[in-house]
PDB file of C-alpha atoms in Angstrom:
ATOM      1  CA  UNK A   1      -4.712  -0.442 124.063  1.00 58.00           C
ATOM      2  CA  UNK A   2      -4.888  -2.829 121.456  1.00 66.00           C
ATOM      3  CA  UNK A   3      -1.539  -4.838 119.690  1.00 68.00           C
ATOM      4  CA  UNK A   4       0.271  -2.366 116.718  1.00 69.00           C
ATOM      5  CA  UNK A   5       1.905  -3.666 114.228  1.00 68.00           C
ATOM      6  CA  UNK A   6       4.715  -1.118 114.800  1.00 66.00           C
ATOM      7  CA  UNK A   7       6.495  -2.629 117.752  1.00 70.00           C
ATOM      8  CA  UNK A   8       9.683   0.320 118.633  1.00 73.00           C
ATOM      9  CA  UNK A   9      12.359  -0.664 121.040  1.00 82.00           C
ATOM     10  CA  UNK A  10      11.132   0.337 124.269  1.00 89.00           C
ATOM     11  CA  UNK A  11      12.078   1.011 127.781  1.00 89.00           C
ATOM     12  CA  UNK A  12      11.731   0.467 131.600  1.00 93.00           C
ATOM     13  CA  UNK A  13      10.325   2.629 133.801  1.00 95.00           C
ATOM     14  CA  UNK A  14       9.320   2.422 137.245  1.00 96.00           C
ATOM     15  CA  UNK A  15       5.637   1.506 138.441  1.00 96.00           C
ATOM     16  CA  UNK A  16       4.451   5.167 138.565  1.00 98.00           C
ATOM     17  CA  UNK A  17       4.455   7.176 135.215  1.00 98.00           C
ATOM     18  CA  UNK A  18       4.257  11.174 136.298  1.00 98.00           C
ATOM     19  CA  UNK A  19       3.594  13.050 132.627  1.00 98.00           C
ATOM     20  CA  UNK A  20       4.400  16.969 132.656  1.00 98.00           C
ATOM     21  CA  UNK A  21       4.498  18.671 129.326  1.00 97.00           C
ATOM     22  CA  UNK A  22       6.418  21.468 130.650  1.00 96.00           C
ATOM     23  CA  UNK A  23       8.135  22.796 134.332  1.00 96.00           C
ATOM     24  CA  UNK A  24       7.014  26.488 134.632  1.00 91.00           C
ATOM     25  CA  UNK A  25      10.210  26.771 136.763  1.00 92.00           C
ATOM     26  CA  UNK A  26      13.268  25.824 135.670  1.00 92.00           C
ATOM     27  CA  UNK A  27      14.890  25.256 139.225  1.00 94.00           C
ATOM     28  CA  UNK A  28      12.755  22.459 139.927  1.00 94.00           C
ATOM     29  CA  UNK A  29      13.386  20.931 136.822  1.00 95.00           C
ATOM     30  CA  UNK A  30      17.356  21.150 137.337  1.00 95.00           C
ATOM     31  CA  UNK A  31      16.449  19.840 140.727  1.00 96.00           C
ATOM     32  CA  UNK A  32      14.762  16.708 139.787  1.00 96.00           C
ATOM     33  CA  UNK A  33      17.640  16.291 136.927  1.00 96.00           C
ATOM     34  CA  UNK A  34      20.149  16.075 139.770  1.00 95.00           C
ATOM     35  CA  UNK A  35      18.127  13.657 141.819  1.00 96.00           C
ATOM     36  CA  UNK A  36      17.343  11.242 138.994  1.00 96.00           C
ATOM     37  CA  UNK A  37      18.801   7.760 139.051  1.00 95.00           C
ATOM     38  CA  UNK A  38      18.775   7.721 135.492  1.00 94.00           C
ATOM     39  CA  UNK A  39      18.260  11.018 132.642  1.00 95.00           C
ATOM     40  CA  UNK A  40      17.698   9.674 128.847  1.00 92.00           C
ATOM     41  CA  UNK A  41      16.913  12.198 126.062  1.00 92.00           C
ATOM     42  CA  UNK A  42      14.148  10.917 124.392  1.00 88.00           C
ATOM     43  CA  UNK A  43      12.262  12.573 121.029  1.00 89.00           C
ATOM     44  CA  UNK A  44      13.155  16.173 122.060  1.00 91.00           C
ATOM     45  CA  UNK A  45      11.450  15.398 125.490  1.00 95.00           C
ATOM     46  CA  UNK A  46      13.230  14.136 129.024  1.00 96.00           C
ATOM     47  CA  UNK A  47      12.860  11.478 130.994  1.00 97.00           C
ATOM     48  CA  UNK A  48      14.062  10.707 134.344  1.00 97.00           C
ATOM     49  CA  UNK A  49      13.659   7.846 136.489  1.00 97.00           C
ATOM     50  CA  UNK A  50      13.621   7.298 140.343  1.00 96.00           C
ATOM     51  CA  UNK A  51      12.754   4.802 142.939  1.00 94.00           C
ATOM     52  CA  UNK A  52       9.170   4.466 142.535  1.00 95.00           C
ATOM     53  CA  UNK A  53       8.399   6.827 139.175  1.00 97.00           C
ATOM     54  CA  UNK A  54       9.360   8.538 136.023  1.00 97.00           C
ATOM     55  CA  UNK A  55       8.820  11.886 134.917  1.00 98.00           C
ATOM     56  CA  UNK A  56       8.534  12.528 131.103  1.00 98.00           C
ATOM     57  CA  UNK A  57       8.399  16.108 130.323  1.00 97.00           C
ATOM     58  CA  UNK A  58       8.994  18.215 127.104  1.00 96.00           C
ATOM     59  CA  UNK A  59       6.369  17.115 125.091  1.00 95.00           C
ATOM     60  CA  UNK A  60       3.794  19.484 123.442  1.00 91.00           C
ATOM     61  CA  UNK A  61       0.363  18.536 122.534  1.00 91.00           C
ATOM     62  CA  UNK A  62      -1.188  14.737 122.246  1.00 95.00           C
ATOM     63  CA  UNK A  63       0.368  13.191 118.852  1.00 95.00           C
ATOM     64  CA  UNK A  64       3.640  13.652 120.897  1.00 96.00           C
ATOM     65  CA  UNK A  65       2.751  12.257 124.532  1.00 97.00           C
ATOM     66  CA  UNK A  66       0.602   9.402 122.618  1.00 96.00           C
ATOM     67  CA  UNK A  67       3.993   8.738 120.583  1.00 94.00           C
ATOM     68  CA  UNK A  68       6.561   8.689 123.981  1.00 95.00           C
ATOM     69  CA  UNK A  69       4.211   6.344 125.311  1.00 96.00           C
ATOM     70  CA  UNK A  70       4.481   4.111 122.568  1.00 92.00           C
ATOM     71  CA  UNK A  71       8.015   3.528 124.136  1.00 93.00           C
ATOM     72  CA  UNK A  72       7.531   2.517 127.586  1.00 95.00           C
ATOM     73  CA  UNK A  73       7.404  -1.127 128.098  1.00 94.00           C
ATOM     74  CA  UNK A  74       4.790  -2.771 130.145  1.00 95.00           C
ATOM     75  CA  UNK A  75       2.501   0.659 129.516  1.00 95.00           C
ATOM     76  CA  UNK A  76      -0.385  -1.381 130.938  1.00 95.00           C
ATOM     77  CA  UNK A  77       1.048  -1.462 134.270  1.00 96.00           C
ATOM     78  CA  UNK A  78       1.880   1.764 135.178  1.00 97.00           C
ATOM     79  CA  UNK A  79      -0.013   3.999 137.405  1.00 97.00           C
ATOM     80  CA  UNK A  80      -0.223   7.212 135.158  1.00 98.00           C
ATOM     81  CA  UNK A  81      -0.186  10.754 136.559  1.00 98.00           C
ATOM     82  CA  UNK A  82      -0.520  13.994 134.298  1.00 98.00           C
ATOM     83  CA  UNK A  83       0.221  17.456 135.549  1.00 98.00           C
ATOM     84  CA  UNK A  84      -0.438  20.455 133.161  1.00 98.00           C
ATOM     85  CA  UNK A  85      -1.635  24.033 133.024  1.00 97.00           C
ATOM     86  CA  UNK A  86      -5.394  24.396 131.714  1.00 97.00           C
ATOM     87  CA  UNK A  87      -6.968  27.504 130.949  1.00 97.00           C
ATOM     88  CA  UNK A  88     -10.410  28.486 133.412  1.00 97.00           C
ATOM     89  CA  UNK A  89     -14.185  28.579 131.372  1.00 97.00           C
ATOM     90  CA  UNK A  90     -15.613  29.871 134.901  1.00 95.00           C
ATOM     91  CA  UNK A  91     -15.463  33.562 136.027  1.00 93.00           C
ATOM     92  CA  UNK A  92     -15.112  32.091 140.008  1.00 94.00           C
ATOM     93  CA  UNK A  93     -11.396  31.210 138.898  1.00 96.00           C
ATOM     94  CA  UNK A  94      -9.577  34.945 139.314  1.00 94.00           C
ATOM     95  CA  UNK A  95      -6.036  33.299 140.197  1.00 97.00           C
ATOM     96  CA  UNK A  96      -3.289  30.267 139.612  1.00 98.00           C
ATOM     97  CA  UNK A  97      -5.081  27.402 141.650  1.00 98.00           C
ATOM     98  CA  UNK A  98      -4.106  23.839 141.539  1.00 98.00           C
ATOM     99  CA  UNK A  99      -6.973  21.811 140.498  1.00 98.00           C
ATOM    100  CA  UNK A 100      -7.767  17.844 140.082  1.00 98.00           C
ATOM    101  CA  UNK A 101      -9.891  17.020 137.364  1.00 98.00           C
ATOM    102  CA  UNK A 102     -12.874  14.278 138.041  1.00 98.00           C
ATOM    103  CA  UNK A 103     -14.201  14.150 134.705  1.00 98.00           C
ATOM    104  CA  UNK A 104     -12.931  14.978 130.902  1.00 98.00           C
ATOM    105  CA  UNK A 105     -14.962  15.568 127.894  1.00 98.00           C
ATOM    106  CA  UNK A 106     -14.196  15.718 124.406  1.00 96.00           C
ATOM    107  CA  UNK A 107     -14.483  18.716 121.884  1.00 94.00           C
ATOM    108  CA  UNK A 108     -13.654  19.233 118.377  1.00 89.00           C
ATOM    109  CA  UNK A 109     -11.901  16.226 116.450  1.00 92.00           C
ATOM    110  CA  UNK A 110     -11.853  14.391 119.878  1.00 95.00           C
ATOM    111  CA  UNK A 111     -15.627  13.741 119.560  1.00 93.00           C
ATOM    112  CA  UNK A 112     -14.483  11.050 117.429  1.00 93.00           C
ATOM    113  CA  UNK A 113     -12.324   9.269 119.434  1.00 95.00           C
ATOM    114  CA  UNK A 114     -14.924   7.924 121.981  1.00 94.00           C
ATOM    115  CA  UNK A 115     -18.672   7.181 121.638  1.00 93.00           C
ATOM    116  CA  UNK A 116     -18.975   8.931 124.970  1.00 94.00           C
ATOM    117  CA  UNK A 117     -18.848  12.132 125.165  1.00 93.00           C
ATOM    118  CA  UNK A 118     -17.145  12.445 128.646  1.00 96.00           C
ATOM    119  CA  UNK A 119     -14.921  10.200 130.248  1.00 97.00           C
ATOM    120  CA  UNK A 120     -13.846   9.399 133.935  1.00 98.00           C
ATOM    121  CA  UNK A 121     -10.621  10.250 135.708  1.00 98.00           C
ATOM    122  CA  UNK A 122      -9.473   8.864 139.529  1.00 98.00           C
ATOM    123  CA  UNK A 123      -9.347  11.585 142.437  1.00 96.00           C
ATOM    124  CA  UNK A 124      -7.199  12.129 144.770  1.00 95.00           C
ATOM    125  CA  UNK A 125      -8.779  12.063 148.191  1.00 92.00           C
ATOM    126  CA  UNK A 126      -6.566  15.433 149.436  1.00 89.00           C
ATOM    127  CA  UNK A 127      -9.437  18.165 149.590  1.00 90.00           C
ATOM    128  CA  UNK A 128      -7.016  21.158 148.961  1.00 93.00           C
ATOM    129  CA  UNK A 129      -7.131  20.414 145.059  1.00 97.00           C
ATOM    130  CA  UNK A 130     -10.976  20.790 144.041  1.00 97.00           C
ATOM    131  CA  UNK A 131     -12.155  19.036 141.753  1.00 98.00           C
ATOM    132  CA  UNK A 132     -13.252  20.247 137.949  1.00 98.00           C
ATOM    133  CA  UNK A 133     -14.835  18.774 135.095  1.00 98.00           C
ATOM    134  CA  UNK A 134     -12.613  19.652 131.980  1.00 98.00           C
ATOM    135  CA  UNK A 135     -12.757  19.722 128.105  1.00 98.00           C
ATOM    136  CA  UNK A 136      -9.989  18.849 125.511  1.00 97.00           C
ATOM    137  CA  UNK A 137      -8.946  21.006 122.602  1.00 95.00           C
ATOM    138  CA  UNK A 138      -6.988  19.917 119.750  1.00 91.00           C
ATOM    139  CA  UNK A 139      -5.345  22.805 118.915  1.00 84.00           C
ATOM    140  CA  UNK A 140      -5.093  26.468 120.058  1.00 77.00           C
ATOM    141  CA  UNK A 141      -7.904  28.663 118.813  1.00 78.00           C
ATOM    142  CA  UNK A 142     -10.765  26.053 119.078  1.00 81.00           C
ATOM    143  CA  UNK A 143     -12.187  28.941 121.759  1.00 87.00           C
ATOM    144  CA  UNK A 144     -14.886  30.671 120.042  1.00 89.00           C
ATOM    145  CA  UNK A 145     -18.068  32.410 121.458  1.00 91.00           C
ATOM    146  CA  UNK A 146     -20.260  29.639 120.409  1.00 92.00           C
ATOM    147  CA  UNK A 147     -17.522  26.864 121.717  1.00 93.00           C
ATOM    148  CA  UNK A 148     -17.800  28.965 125.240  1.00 94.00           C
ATOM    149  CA  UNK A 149     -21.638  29.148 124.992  1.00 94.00           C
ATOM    150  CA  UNK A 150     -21.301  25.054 124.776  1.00 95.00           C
ATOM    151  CA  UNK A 151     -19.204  24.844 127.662  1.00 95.00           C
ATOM    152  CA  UNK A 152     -21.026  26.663 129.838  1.00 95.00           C
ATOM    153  CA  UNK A 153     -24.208  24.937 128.751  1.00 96.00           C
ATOM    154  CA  UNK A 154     -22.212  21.679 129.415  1.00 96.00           C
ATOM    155  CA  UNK A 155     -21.056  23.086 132.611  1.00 97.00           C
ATOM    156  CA  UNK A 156     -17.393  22.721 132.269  1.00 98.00           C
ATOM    157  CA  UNK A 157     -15.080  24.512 134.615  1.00 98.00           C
ATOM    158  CA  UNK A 158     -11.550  23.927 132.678  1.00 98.00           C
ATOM    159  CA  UNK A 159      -9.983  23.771 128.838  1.00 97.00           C
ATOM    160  CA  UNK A 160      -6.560  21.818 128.170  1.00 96.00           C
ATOM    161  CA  UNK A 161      -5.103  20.367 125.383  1.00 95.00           C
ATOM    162  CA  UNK A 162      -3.908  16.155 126.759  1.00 97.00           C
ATOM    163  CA  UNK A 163      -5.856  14.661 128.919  1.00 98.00           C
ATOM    164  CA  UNK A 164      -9.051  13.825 126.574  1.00 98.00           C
ATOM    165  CA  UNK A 165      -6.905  11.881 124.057  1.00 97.00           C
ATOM    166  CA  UNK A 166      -4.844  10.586 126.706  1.00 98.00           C
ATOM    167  CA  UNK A 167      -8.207   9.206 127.983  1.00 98.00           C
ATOM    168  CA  UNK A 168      -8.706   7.266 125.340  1.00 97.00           C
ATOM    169  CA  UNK A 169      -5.118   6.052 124.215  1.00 96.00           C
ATOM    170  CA  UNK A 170      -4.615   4.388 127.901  1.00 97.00           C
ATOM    171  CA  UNK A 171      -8.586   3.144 128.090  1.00 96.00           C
ATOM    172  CA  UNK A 172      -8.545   3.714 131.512  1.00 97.00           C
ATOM    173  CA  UNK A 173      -8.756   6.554 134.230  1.00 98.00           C
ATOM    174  CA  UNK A 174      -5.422   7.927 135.748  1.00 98.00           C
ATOM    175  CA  UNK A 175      -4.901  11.080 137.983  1.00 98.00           C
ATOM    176  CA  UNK A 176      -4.887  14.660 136.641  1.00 98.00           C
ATOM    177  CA  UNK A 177      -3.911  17.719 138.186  1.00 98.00           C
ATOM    178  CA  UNK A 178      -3.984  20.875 136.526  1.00 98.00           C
ATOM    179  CA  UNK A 179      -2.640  24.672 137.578  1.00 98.00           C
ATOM    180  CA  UNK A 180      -4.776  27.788 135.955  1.00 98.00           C
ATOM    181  CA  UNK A 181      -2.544  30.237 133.541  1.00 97.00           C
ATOM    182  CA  UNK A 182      -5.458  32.084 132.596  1.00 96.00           C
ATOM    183  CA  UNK A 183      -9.370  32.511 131.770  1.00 95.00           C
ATOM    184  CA  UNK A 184     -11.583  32.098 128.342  1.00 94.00           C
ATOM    185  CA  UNK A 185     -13.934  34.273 128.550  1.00 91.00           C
ATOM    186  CA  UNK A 186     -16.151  35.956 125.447  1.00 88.00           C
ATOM    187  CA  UNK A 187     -13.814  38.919 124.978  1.00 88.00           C
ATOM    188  CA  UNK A 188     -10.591  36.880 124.569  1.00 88.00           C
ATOM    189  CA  UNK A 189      -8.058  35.008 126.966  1.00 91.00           C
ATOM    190  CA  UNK A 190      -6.895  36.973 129.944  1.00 93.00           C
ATOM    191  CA  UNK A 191      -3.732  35.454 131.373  1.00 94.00           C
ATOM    192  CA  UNK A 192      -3.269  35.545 135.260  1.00 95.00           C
ATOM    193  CA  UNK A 193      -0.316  37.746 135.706  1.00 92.00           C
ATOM    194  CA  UNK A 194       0.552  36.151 139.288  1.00 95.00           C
ATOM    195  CA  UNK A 195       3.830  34.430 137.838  1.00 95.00           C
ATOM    196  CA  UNK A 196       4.638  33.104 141.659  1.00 96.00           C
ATOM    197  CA  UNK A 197       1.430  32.412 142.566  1.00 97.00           C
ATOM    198  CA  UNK A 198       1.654  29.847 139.679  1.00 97.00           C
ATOM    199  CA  UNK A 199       4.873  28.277 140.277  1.00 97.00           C
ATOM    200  CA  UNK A 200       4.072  27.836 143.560  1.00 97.00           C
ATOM    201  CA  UNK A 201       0.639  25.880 142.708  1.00 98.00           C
ATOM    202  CA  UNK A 202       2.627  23.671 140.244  1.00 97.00           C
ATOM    203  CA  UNK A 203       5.373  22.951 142.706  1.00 97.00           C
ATOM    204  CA  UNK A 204       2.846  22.115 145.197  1.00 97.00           C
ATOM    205  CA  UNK A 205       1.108  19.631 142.924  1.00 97.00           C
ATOM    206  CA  UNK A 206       3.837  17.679 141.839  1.00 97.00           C
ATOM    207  CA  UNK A 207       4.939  17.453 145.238  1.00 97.00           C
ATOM    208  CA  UNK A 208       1.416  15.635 146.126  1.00 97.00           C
ATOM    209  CA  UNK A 209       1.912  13.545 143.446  1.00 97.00           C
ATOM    210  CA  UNK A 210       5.287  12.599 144.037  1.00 96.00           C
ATOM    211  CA  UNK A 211       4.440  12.086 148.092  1.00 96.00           C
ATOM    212  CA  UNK A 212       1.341  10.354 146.924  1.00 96.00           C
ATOM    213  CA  UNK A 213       3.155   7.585 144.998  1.00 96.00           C
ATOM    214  CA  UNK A 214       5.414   7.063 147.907  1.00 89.00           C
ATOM    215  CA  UNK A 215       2.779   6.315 149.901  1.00 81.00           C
ATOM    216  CA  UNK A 216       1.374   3.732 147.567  1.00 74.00           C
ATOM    217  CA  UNK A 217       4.555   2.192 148.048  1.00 61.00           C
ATOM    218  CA  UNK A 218       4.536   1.736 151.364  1.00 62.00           C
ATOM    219  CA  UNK A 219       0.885   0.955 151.720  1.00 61.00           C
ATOM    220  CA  UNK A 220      -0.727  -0.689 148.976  1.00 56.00           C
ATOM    221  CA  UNK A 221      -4.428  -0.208 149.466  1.00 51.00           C
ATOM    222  CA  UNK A 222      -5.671   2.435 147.558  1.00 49.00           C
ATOM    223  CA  UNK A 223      -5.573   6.235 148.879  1.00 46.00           C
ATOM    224  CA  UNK A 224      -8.673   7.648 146.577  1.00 41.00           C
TER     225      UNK A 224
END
């Protein structure tokens, strides 16, 4: 990230930076409200802040995130974590699954935002979330016949909407995890209708991150 001239008021946060555009279940949202050492309001989005991370959540698409980050001091610093829902580009995907994504390449207006057209990401060394290669969109609709031909020519598994642009804002790789709502396929978007199977994939993600970063507090060397 390079100096801006626009320099905001901006706040601590603990070492570990866990970004969530959305909690597909409520409960574990009010949950982690309760728990938090400290809840701000912040640009129609939430933040709460614990021991050894914050969660920012609330936040929909990339001008958004990009702007909320704009506000935490010492950005640099911070280990960054992103968990999202992503849509599946492969007809093996027939269910919610919790996936970590290894590699992220650009699509659309992103192409401009790096010379390279794909762009590293760090892994988690826990085997029970595969990893995918993904591609970001900019905005919904950007799935076309053609755009799916591409992808599968490209061999991508996953489509989301952040972690592309996110990429490229922080200039350096950070771990992704991302839950399935549904699969692109040539006849349209088919949404998974297993609403449990879901929650239960996105609860058990951000519990591996959240045990993750605990353990990177207790033991420095590096887990991936």
């Amino acid at each position: 990230m390079k100096p801006s001239l626009f320099r905001p008021r901006q706040f601590a946060t603990p070492p570990a930076l866990v970004l969530v555009p959305f909690f597909s279940q409520n409960s574990l949202f009010a949950t982690l409200q309760k728990q938090a050492g400290r809840r701000q309001d912040l640009l129609h989005s939430s933040l709460l802040c614990f021991e050894n991370m914050a969660v920012i959540s609330g936040f929909i698409g990339y001008p958004h995130l990009l702007t909320l980050l704009g506000l935490v001091a010492d950005l640099a610093d911070k280990e960054v974590f992103f968990l999202g829902a992503a849509g599946a580009l492969k007809p093996r995907f027939r269910e919610p699954a919790a996936l970590q994504v290894g590699e992220i390449l650009s699509s659309s207006i992103f192409k401009r935002f790096s010379r390279a057209a794909s762009l590293p990401l760090k892994r988690f060394s826990d085997r029970s979330f595969p990893v995918v290669r993904g591609v970001s969109v900019d905005v919904l609709q950007r799935e076309t016949p053609a755009w799916l031909a591409e992808q599968h020519a490209l061999k991508t598994d996953i489509v989301e909407m952040e972690l592309f642009p996110l990429r490229c804002f922080l200039g350096r790789p950070f771990h992704a995890l991302v839950v399935l709502s549904d699969r692109v396929e040539e006849k349209g978007i088919s949404p998974f209708r297993e609403k449990a199977k879901f929650n239960s994939e996105f609860n058990r993600a951000f519990q591996a991150i959240s045990r993750y970063i605990n353990h990177e507090k207790s033991h420095p060397d590096p887990e991936v």
